[in-house]
Short mmCIF file of C-alpha atoms in Angstrom, two decimals:
data_model
loop_
_atom_site.label_atom_id
_atom_site.label_comp_id
_atom_site.label_asym_id
_atom_site.label_seq_id
_atom_site.Cartn_x
_atom_site.Cartn_y
_atom_site.Cartn_z
CA MET A 1 -2.41 10.58 -29.20
CA LEU A 2 -6.10 10.83 -27.68
CA HIS A 3 -6.72 11.16 -23.37
CA SER A 4 -10.22 11.69 -24.13
CA GLU A 5 -10.70 9.46 -20.63
CA ILE A 6 -8.36 11.67 -18.80
CA THR A 7 -10.20 15.09 -17.68
CA ILE A 8 -8.53 18.28 -17.12
CA LEU A 9 -10.12 21.08 -15.14
CA VAL A 10 -9.07 24.98 -16.58
CA VAL A 11 -9.28 27.58 -13.83
CA ASP A 12 -8.57 31.19 -15.30
CA ASP A 13 -10.96 34.13 -14.75
CA HIS A 14 -9.04 35.73 -17.76
CA PRO A 15 -10.95 34.56 -20.67
CA ALA A 16 -8.36 34.53 -23.46
CA ALA A 17 -6.25 32.87 -21.00
CA LEU A 18 -9.40 30.29 -20.47
CA TYR A 19 -9.62 29.99 -23.89
CA SER A 20 -6.25 29.23 -25.35
CA LYS A 21 -5.15 26.68 -22.28
CA SER A 22 -8.26 24.63 -23.10
CA ARG A 23 -8.28 24.89 -27.13
CA LEU A 24 -4.38 23.45 -26.70
CA LEU A 25 -5.53 20.60 -24.32
CA SER A 26 -8.46 19.40 -26.48
CA ARG A 27 -6.61 19.47 -29.75
CA HIS A 28 -4.43 16.97 -27.94
CA GLY A 29 -7.17 14.56 -26.39
CA TYR A 30 -8.04 15.74 -23.28
CA CYS A 31 -11.31 16.03 -21.80
CA VAL A 32 -11.36 19.74 -20.97
CA LEU A 33 -13.43 21.44 -17.94
CA GLN A 34 -13.71 25.16 -17.26
CA ALA A 35 -13.88 26.99 -14.31
CA THR A 36 -13.78 31.43 -14.15
CA CYS A 37 -13.43 31.52 -10.23
CA GLY A 38 -12.28 29.63 -6.86
CA GLN A 39 -15.50 28.63 -5.67
CA GLU A 40 -16.85 27.23 -9.04
CA ALA A 41 -13.41 25.07 -9.46
CA LEU A 42 -14.20 23.67 -5.81
CA ALA A 43 -17.61 22.76 -6.28
CA LEU A 44 -16.45 21.00 -9.82
CA VAL A 45 -13.39 18.65 -8.79
CA PRO A 46 -15.32 16.65 -6.65
CA VAL A 47 -17.98 15.84 -8.88
CA ALA A 48 -15.72 15.38 -12.17
CA ARG A 49 -12.30 14.09 -10.53
CA PRO A 50 -10.18 15.81 -12.81
CA ALA A 51 -6.60 14.02 -13.20
CA VAL A 52 -5.17 17.26 -13.00
CA VAL A 53 -6.27 21.26 -12.13
CA ILE A 54 -4.03 23.94 -14.12
CA LEU A 55 -5.00 26.63 -11.17
CA ASP A 56 -4.31 30.45 -12.01
CA ALA A 57 -3.10 31.64 -8.70
CA LYS A 58 -5.07 35.12 -8.78
CA LEU A 59 -8.73 34.61 -9.19
CA PRO A 60 -11.45 37.30 -8.20
CA ASP A 61 -12.69 35.25 -5.14
CA VAL A 62 -10.82 32.75 -3.40
CA SER A 63 -6.85 33.40 -4.56
CA GLY A 64 -5.36 30.01 -6.24
CA PHE A 65 -3.08 29.04 -3.42
CA GLU A 66 -6.37 28.85 -1.04
CA VAL A 67 -7.87 26.57 -3.72
CA CYS A 68 -4.71 24.20 -4.16
CA LYS A 69 -4.65 23.53 -0.45
CA ARG A 70 -8.36 22.68 -0.14
CA ILE A 71 -8.00 20.28 -3.11
CA LYS A 72 -5.03 19.05 -1.26
CA THR A 73 -6.53 18.63 2.38
CA GLU A 74 -10.20 18.42 2.46
CA SER A 75 -10.41 15.07 0.15
CA ILE A 76 -13.15 16.57 -2.33
CA SER A 77 -10.64 15.31 -5.00
CA ASP A 78 -9.50 11.78 -5.88
CA ASN A 79 -6.19 13.18 -5.49
CA SER A 80 -5.84 15.20 -8.26
CA MET A 81 -2.24 16.65 -9.23
CA VAL A 82 -2.48 20.55 -9.16
CA LEU A 83 -0.25 22.77 -11.65
CA MET A 84 -0.67 26.29 -10.42
CA THR A 85 0.33 29.09 -12.76
CA SER A 86 1.07 32.84 -12.25
CA ALA A 87 1.62 35.65 -15.20
CA VAL A 88 5.20 36.64 -15.92
CA LEU A 89 5.09 39.35 -12.90
CA GLY A 90 4.64 36.37 -10.65
CA THR A 91 7.23 36.87 -7.64
CA ALA A 92 9.51 34.18 -6.17
CA GLN A 93 6.79 34.59 -2.98
CA ASP A 94 4.22 33.27 -5.36
CA ARG A 95 6.34 30.25 -5.81
CA ILE A 96 6.67 29.42 -2.43
CA LYS A 97 3.31 30.01 -1.65
CA ALA A 98 2.22 27.51 -4.56
CA LEU A 99 4.90 25.22 -2.52
CA GLU A 100 3.37 25.50 0.80
CA SER A 101 -0.17 25.27 -1.06
CA ARG A 102 1.15 21.70 -2.28
CA ALA A 103 0.86 22.50 -5.46
CA ASP A 104 2.29 19.71 -7.57
CA ALA A 105 3.56 22.19 -10.21
CA TYR A 106 4.25 25.75 -11.20
CA LEU A 107 4.49 27.71 -14.48
CA ILE A 108 5.00 31.26 -15.20
CA GLU A 109 2.90 32.16 -18.20
CA PRO A 110 2.84 32.71 -21.08
CA ALA A 111 4.47 29.20 -21.20
CA GLU A 112 5.59 27.36 -24.29
CA GLU A 113 3.54 24.52 -25.12
CA GLU A 114 5.49 21.90 -25.52
CA GLU A 115 6.24 23.04 -21.96
CA VAL A 116 2.90 23.34 -20.67
CA LEU A 117 2.21 19.30 -22.31
CA ALA A 118 5.34 18.10 -21.11
CA THR A 119 4.12 19.11 -17.58
CA ILE A 120 0.68 17.77 -18.21
CA ARG A 121 2.07 14.45 -18.98
CA ALA A 122 4.11 14.14 -16.15
CA LEU A 123 1.52 15.13 -13.84
CA VAL A 124 -0.94 12.68 -15.49
CA ARG A 125 1.89 9.97 -15.14
CA ILE A 126 2.00 10.63 -11.86
CA PHE A 127 -1.90 10.83 -10.76
CA GLU A 128 -2.45 7.44 -12.95
CA GLN A 129 0.27 5.70 -10.75
CA ASP A 130 -1.37 6.74 -7.70
CA ARG A 131 -4.79 5.91 -8.66
CA GLN A 132 -3.30 2.27 -9.22
CA ASN A 133 -1.29 2.49 -5.98
CA ARG A 134 -4.96 3.05 -4.22
CA SER A 135 -6.43 0.41 -6.34
CA LEU A 136 -3.95 -2.02 -5.29
CA LEU A 137 -3.90 -1.16 -1.97
CA GLU A 138 -7.76 -1.44 -1.60
CA LYS A 139 -7.14 -5.26 -3.09
CA LEU A 140 -4.80 -6.08 -0.82
CA THR A 141 -6.88 -4.63 2.22
CA ARG A 142 -9.94 -6.74 0.90
CA THR A 143 -7.56 -9.57 0.94
CA GLU A 144 -5.90 -9.44 4.41
CA ARG A 145 -9.85 -8.98 5.62
CA LEU A 146 -10.76 -12.43 3.90
CA LEU A 147 -7.40 -13.99 4.83
CA ARG A 148 -8.19 -13.10 8.80
CA GLU A 149 -11.52 -13.82 8.68
CA ALA A 150 -10.51 -17.59 7.08
CA THR A 151 -7.96 -17.81 9.79
CA GLU A 152 -9.99 -16.91 12.71
CA ALA A 153 -13.10 -19.29 11.02
CA GLY A 154 -10.30 -22.50 10.41
CA ASN A 155 -8.52 -21.71 14.08
CA SER A 156 -5.60 -21.14 12.18
CA GLY A 157 -2.59 -19.08 11.52
CA LEU A 158 0.45 -18.39 8.64
CA TRP A 159 3.68 -17.80 9.05
CA ASP A 160 6.40 -16.50 6.88
CA TRP A 161 10.12 -17.27 8.02
CA ASN A 162 13.11 -15.04 5.96
CA ILE A 163 15.49 -17.82 7.15
CA GLN A 164 18.72 -15.72 5.62
CA THR A 165 17.61 -12.71 7.87
CA GLY A 166 15.66 -14.37 10.57
CA GLU A 167 12.55 -12.30 10.71
CA LEU A 168 9.49 -14.49 11.30
CA GLN A 169 6.46 -13.05 10.29
CA TRP A 170 2.78 -14.16 11.66
CA PHE A 171 -0.83 -13.75 10.36
CA GLY A 172 -4.12 -14.60 11.26
CA THR A 173 -4.98 -16.33 14.67
CA HIS A 174 -1.21 -17.35 15.20
CA GLU A 175 -0.58 -14.82 18.10
CA ARG A 176 -3.57 -15.90 19.37
CA LEU A 177 -2.59 -19.78 19.34
CA ALA A 178 0.41 -19.06 20.27
CA GLY A 179 -0.57 -17.31 23.40
CA VAL A 180 0.90 -13.91 22.25
CA GLU A 181 -0.80 -10.94 22.86
CA PRO A 182 -2.01 -9.47 19.30
CA GLY A 183 0.59 -7.13 18.25
CA THR A 184 3.40 -7.90 20.51
CA PHE A 185 5.30 -10.69 18.88
CA SER A 186 8.67 -9.89 18.56
CA GLY A 187 9.36 -11.79 14.63
CA LYS A 188 12.22 -13.54 16.33
CA MET A 189 12.58 -17.40 15.76
CA GLU A 190 13.87 -17.81 19.41
CA ASP A 191 10.55 -16.25 20.37
CA PHE A 192 8.25 -18.66 18.95
CA ILE A 193 10.73 -21.53 20.07
CA ASN A 194 10.55 -19.91 23.73
CA ALA A 195 6.53 -20.06 23.11
CA LEU A 196 6.84 -23.94 22.88
CA HIS A 197 6.06 -26.71 25.09
CA ALA A 198 9.31 -26.88 26.96
CA GLU A 199 9.43 -30.50 25.76
CA ASP A 200 8.97 -29.85 22.08
CA ARG A 201 11.51 -27.11 21.70
CA ALA A 202 14.28 -29.26 20.53
CA SER A 203 12.38 -31.72 18.65
CA VAL A 204 10.71 -28.79 16.78
CA TRP A 205 14.50 -27.34 16.04
CA ARG A 206 15.81 -30.42 15.04
CA LYS A 207 13.17 -31.58 12.78
CA ILE A 208 13.62 -28.06 10.94
CA GLN A 209 17.79 -28.65 10.57
CA GLU A 210 16.79 -32.53 9.46
CA CYS A 211 14.52 -31.04 6.36
CA THR A 212 16.65 -27.85 5.72
CA ALA A 213 19.27 -30.67 5.24
CA ARG A 214 17.58 -32.82 3.23
CA GLN A 215 16.80 -30.23 1.35
CA GLN A 216 13.55 -31.20 1.85
CA THR A 217 10.57 -28.92 0.34
CA LYS A 218 7.72 -30.03 2.77
CA TYR A 219 7.18 -30.09 6.53
CA SER A 220 4.78 -31.22 8.93
CA ASP A 221 5.20 -31.60 12.37
CA ARG A 222 2.77 -31.39 15.72
CA TYR A 223 3.88 -29.20 19.15
CA ARG A 224 2.30 -27.59 21.93
CA PHE A 225 1.99 -24.01 22.73
CA VAL A 226 1.92 -22.75 26.56
CA HIS A 227 0.24 -20.06 27.05
CA LEU A 228 0.42 -17.41 29.90
CA ASN A 229 -2.20 -19.02 32.20
CA GLY A 230 -0.11 -22.27 31.69
CA SER A 231 -2.79 -23.82 29.48
CA ILE A 232 -1.87 -26.22 26.59
CA TYR A 233 -2.72 -25.68 23.13
CA TRP A 234 -1.55 -28.74 20.30
CA MET A 235 -0.74 -27.29 16.40
CA GLU A 236 -0.47 -29.16 13.66
CA ALA A 237 1.79 -27.47 11.54
CA THR A 238 2.28 -27.84 7.33
CA GLY A 239 4.84 -25.67 5.04
CA GLN A 240 6.94 -25.82 2.58
CA PHE A 241 10.91 -24.63 2.43
CA TYR A 242 12.62 -22.86 -0.59
CA TYR A 243 15.55 -22.93 -1.45
CA ASP A 244 18.26 -20.56 -3.80
CA GLU A 245 20.39 -22.05 -6.68
CA HIS A 246 23.28 -23.33 -4.35
CA GLY A 247 20.70 -25.38 -2.22
CA ARG A 248 20.62 -22.68 0.40
CA PRO A 249 17.20 -22.26 2.71
CA VAL A 250 15.95 -19.30 1.98
CA ARG A 251 12.73 -19.16 2.76
CA MET A 252 10.23 -21.09 5.02
CA THR A 253 5.96 -20.65 4.84
CA GLY A 254 3.25 -22.21 6.37
CA VAL A 255 -0.10 -23.00 8.47
CA ILE A 256 -0.89 -24.21 11.88
CA ARG A 257 -4.19 -25.29 12.60
CA ASP A 258 -5.36 -26.30 16.37
CA ILE A 259 -5.68 -29.64 16.97
CA THR A 260 -6.55 -29.47 20.71
CA ALA A 261 -9.50 -31.37 20.89
CA GLN A 262 -8.49 -33.81 18.39
CA LYS A 263 -5.52 -34.79 20.37
CA GLU A 264 -7.43 -34.62 23.73
CA ALA A 265 -9.97 -37.43 21.72
CA GLU A 266 -7.09 -39.32 20.50
CA ASP A 267 -5.59 -39.43 24.01
#
């Protein structure tokens, strides 16, 4: 199986060991880079962004443990995985130092080829999964930013209510529209009810109960929020209920829109 898109950096100052490890990995389709000292490795990592760095513990300039620590803590890599290696005379203290340096794996050489390859494959899987997770997180961050900008532009907010657990989440400008300080909403349904105008609390709750009793999926209502300074704002809420296989309501999502100006014009 070819892994030509996966780069492995082999760092070893012993020519024979450097050659044998590089040849093994090249034979199995990996793209292999070489370095013979710590400084060379530290210069290559931010440029090549290797998936795995096979790092000898004993190097002529900077110790492999220090190189590993810098790769892991100085953001010079694309979250490269580090496989520390040492000669058969390596001590338990070396293994402890490797762990303290945040190495992802440790092998005593000479190691069986299958053990080396199996370790590399495991580290590559972790590297690729981490890369996918970071890509997904970046997309979610962009989506969250776009959602926030859209709700601000539309003077609206979103909600997601887990009916079974009672957890209520507000997104976008929902807290501002409800007159709640950003980041302070408790996530409890009763605090949403308390933010409503006193004359609307019973009717809003009754409307929700009537919808779920009839197993309606669509929801719409109008109600008022009272801010701490006493000002009153009208909201138009549109949502949807979700039910389980037994017809029990499990979730409700929706959007609110500030219609205060429209309501004042109607009045």
